[in-house]
Amino acid sequence: RKGHNTWGVSGIAHPSTHGVKVFMKEWITPTSCNFSPFILTPTIMLILALSTWQLFPSFMLSTQLTLGVLLFLCISSLAVYTTLMAGWSSNSKYALLGAIRAMAQTISYEVTMTLIIIFYLFLTTQMDIVSIRVMNTSVWAIMLFLPLSIMWLAVILAETNRAPFDFAEGESELVSGFNIEYGGAGFAFLFMAEYSNILMMSLITSS
C-alpha cells in the first residue's frame, strides 16, 4: 500500500508523531497475567535506565559521586530482574522463553563486563567517573586500554541486546521476546529503557 512516509518538513515531525501514537494506544493486559508486576515492570525498568544517567561525567554538576562505577555496576545488575519479571508476569511461554534467554545472556556477559571494569579501575586507581575521564587523556592510558576496548565493544553489544547478540528478540520465532504481551505505554517504556541503556553505554565508552 502506497502511503505517506514523511510528516512535516522533510519528515522532521515523523518520529514524534509515532511516539504520540504509541502512548495514545490502549494498554491491553492479558487476562492470565500477574497484574501488578506486569504493570510495574516497564516503569521500574525505565527508572533504572534513567538512574544511570546521573553517573555520566559532567563538570557542571555540583556533586560528584566517589563510588560512581560501583553504583553503575549495581544498577546494571538490577536490570536482569526486570527482564525476568516482564517475561514471568506475562504468563506467556514465548515471553518467558525470551526472558530466560535475555537473562542468561546478560548474566554471562555481566561477569566479563565487571572484570574489564575492575581491571580498568586497577590501572586508574579511581572509582569516580569524572576523575577517570580526566585520566583518559594521557597517551599511556590510550595504549593500555586499546585491547580492553575491543573486548568492551563485544560486551556492550551483548549487554544492550544488539546484533549479533539479539537473542532476546527471537526473530526466527516471529515473536518479540519478553515484551511480546506489552502494548501502548508499557511497550514504549520498555523500548525507552532499552535505548536509554544503549545511549548510556555509548557515552561511557566515548568518555
Coordinates of C-alpha atoms in Angstrom, one line a residue:
R1 CA 0.0 0.0 0.0
K2 CA 1.4 3.3 -1.0
G3 CA 1.0 5.8 1.8
H4 CA 2.7 8.8 3.3
N5 CA 6.3 8.1 4.6
T6 CA 7.1 11.6 6.0
W7 CA 5.2 14.2 8.0
G8 CA 6.2 17.8 8.4
V9 CA 9.1 19.5 6.7
S10 CA 11.5 16.8 5.4
G11 CA 9.9 14.3 7.8
I12 CA 11.2 16.1 11.0
A13 CA 8.0 15.6 12.9
H14 CA 7.5 12.0 11.9
P15 CA 9.3 10.3 14.9
S16 CA 7.3 12.5 17.4
T17 CA 4.0 11.6 15.8
H18 CA 4.8 7.9 16.1
G19 CA 5.7 8.4 19.7
V20 CA 2.4 10.2 20.5
K21 CA 0.6 7.4 18.6
V22 CA 2.2 4.7 20.7
F23 CA 1.3 6.5 24.0
M24 CA -2.3 7.0 22.9
K25 CA -2.9 3.3 22.2
E26 CA -4.8 1.3 24.7
W27 CA -2.7 -0.7 27.2
I28 CA -4.4 -4.2 27.0
T29 CA -3.4 -6.6 29.8
P30 CA -3.8 -10.3 29.3
T31 CA -6.4 -12.0 31.5
S32 CA -3.9 -14.6 32.7
C33 CA -1.1 -12.1 33.6
N34 CA 0.0 -11.2 37.1
F35 CA -1.4 -7.7 37.0
S36 CA 0.8 -5.7 39.5
P37 CA 4.2 -7.0 38.3
F38 CA 3.0 -6.7 34.7
I39 CA 2.1 -3.0 35.1
L40 CA 5.1 -2.0 37.3
T41 CA 7.9 -3.7 35.4
P42 CA 8.2 -1.2 32.4
T43 CA 8.2 1.7 34.9
I44 CA 10.9 0.1 37.1
M45 CA 13.0 -0.7 34.0
L46 CA 12.8 2.9 32.8
I47 CA 13.6 4.2 36.2
L48 CA 16.7 2.0 36.4
A49 CA 17.8 3.0 32.9
L50 CA 17.4 6.7 33.7
S51 CA 19.1 6.5 37.1
T52 CA 22.4 5.6 35.5
W53 CA 22.5 9.0 33.7
Q54 CA 23.3 10.8 36.9
L55 CA 26.7 9.0 36.8
F56 CA 27.8 10.4 33.5
P57 CA 30.8 12.7 33.9
S58 CA 30.0 16.4 33.8
F59 CA 31.9 19.4 35.1
M60 CA 28.6 21.3 35.6
L61 CA 27.5 19.1 38.4
S62 CA 27.6 20.4 41.9
T63 CA 28.1 16.9 43.4
Q64 CA 30.5 14.2 42.4
L65 CA 29.9 10.5 43.2
T66 CA 33.1 9.0 44.7
L67 CA 31.9 5.4 44.0
G68 CA 30.1 6.1 40.7
V69 CA 31.5 3.0 38.9
L70 CA 30.3 0.7 41.8
L71 CA 26.8 2.2 41.6
F72 CA 26.8 1.7 37.8
L73 CA 27.6 -2.0 38.3
C74 CA 24.8 -2.4 40.9
I75 CA 22.2 -0.7 38.7
S76 CA 23.1 -2.6 35.6
S77 CA 22.9 -5.9 37.6
L78 CA 19.4 -5.0 38.7
A79 CA 18.1 -4.7 35.1
V80 CA 18.2 -8.5 34.8
Y81 CA 15.4 -8.9 37.4
T82 CA 13.1 -6.5 35.5
T83 CA 13.6 -8.5 32.3
L84 CA 12.8 -11.8 34.0
M85 CA 9.8 -10.2 35.8
A86 CA 8.5 -8.9 32.5
G87 CA 8.5 -12.3 30.9
W88 CA 7.2 -14.1 34.0
S89 CA 4.4 -11.7 34.8
S90 CA 3.0 -12.1 31.2
N91 CA 2.2 -15.8 31.8
S92 CA 3.1 -16.5 28.2
K93 CA 5.6 -19.2 27.3
Y94 CA 7.1 -17.1 24.5
A95 CA 7.6 -14.2 26.8
L96 CA 9.1 -16.4 29.5
L97 CA 11.5 -18.1 27.0
G98 CA 12.6 -14.7 25.7
A99 CA 13.2 -13.5 29.3
I100 CA 15.2 -16.6 30.1
R101 CA 17.4 -16.1 27.0
A102 CA 17.9 -12.5 27.8
M103 CA 18.7 -13.2 31.5
A104 CA 21.2 -16.0 30.6
Q105 CA 23.0 -13.7 28.1
T106 CA 23.0 -10.7 30.4
I107 CA 24.3 -12.6 33.4
S108 CA 27.0 -14.3 31.3
Y109 CA 28.4 -11.1 29.9
E110 CA 27.9 -9.2 33.2
V111 CA 30.9 -11.2 34.6
T112 CA 33.1 -10.2 31.7
M113 CA 32.0 -6.5 31.9
T114 CA 32.7 -6.5 35.7
L115 CA 36.2 -8.0 35.1
I116 CA 37.0 -5.4 32.4
I117 CA 35.9 -2.6 34.7
I118 CA 37.8 -3.9 37.7
F119 CA 41.0 -4.2 35.6
Y120 CA 40.3 -0.6 34.4
L121 CA 39.9 0.6 38.0
F122 CA 43.2 -1.1 39.0
L123 CA 45.0 0.9 36.3
T124 CA 43.3 4.2 37.1
T125 CA 43.1 3.7 41.0
Q126 CA 39.9 5.7 40.9
M127 CA 36.2 4.8 41.2
D128 CA 34.9 8.3 40.3
I129 CA 33.9 8.6 36.6
V130 CA 34.8 12.3 36.4
S131 CA 38.4 11.6 37.6
I132 CA 38.7 8.6 35.3
R133 CA 37.6 10.7 32.3
V134 CA 40.4 13.2 33.1
M135 CA 43.0 10.4 33.3
N136 CA 42.0 9.0 29.9
T137 CA 43.6 12.0 28.1
S138 CA 47.1 10.6 28.6
V139 CA 48.9 8.6 25.9
W140 CA 49.8 5.7 28.1
A141 CA 46.1 5.2 29.1
I142 CA 45.1 5.0 25.4
M143 CA 47.8 2.4 24.7
L144 CA 46.9 0.3 27.7
F145 CA 43.2 0.4 27.2
L146 CA 43.2 -0.4 23.5
P147 CA 43.0 -4.2 23.9
L148 CA 40.3 -3.7 26.6
S149 CA 38.2 -1.6 24.2
I150 CA 37.9 -4.5 21.7
M151 CA 36.5 -6.8 24.5
W152 CA 34.4 -3.9 25.8
L153 CA 32.7 -3.5 22.4
A154 CA 31.6 -7.1 22.4
V155 CA 30.4 -6.9 25.9
I156 CA 28.2 -3.8 25.5
L157 CA 26.7 -5.3 22.3
A158 CA 25.7 -8.3 24.4
E159 CA 24.5 -6.2 27.3
T160 CA 22.3 -4.0 25.1
N161 CA 20.9 -6.9 23.1
R162 CA 22.2 -5.6 19.8
A163 CA 23.2 -7.8 16.8
P164 CA 24.8 -10.3 16.7
F165 CA 23.7 -10.9 20.3
D166 CA 20.0 -10.1 19.9
F167 CA 18.8 -13.5 21.2
A168 CA 16.1 -11.9 23.4
E169 CA 14.2 -10.8 20.3
G170 CA 13.6 -14.3 18.9
E171 CA 13.0 -13.1 15.4
S172 CA 13.2 -16.6 13.9
E173 CA 10.2 -17.5 16.1
L174 CA 8.2 -14.4 14.9
V175 CA 7.8 -13.1 18.4
S176 CA 9.3 -10.1 20.1
G177 CA 10.8 -11.8 23.1
F178 CA 10.0 -10.9 26.8
N179 CA 7.9 -7.9 25.7
I180 CA 5.5 -9.7 23.4
E181 CA 2.5 -9.1 25.6
Y182 CA 3.1 -5.4 26.1
G183 CA 1.4 -2.6 24.1
G184 CA 0.9 1.1 24.3
A185 CA 2.8 2.9 27.0
G186 CA 4.2 -0.2 28.5
F187 CA 5.8 -1.2 25.2
A188 CA 7.1 2.4 24.8
F189 CA 8.6 2.4 28.3
L190 CA 10.4 -0.9 27.6
F191 CA 12.0 0.4 24.5
M192 CA 12.8 3.8 26.0
A193 CA 14.7 1.9 28.7
E194 CA 16.5 -0.2 26.1
Y195 CA 17.6 2.7 24.0
S196 CA 18.5 4.8 27.1
N197 CA 20.9 1.9 28.1
I198 CA 22.3 2.0 24.6
L199 CA 23.0 5.7 24.8
M200 CA 24.5 5.4 28.3
M201 CA 26.8 2.6 27.2
S202 CA 27.9 4.7 24.2
L203 CA 28.6 7.7 26.4
I204 CA 30.6 5.7 28.9
T205 CA 32.6 4.2 26.0
S206 CA 33.3 7.5 24.4
S207 CA 34.3 9.1 27.8

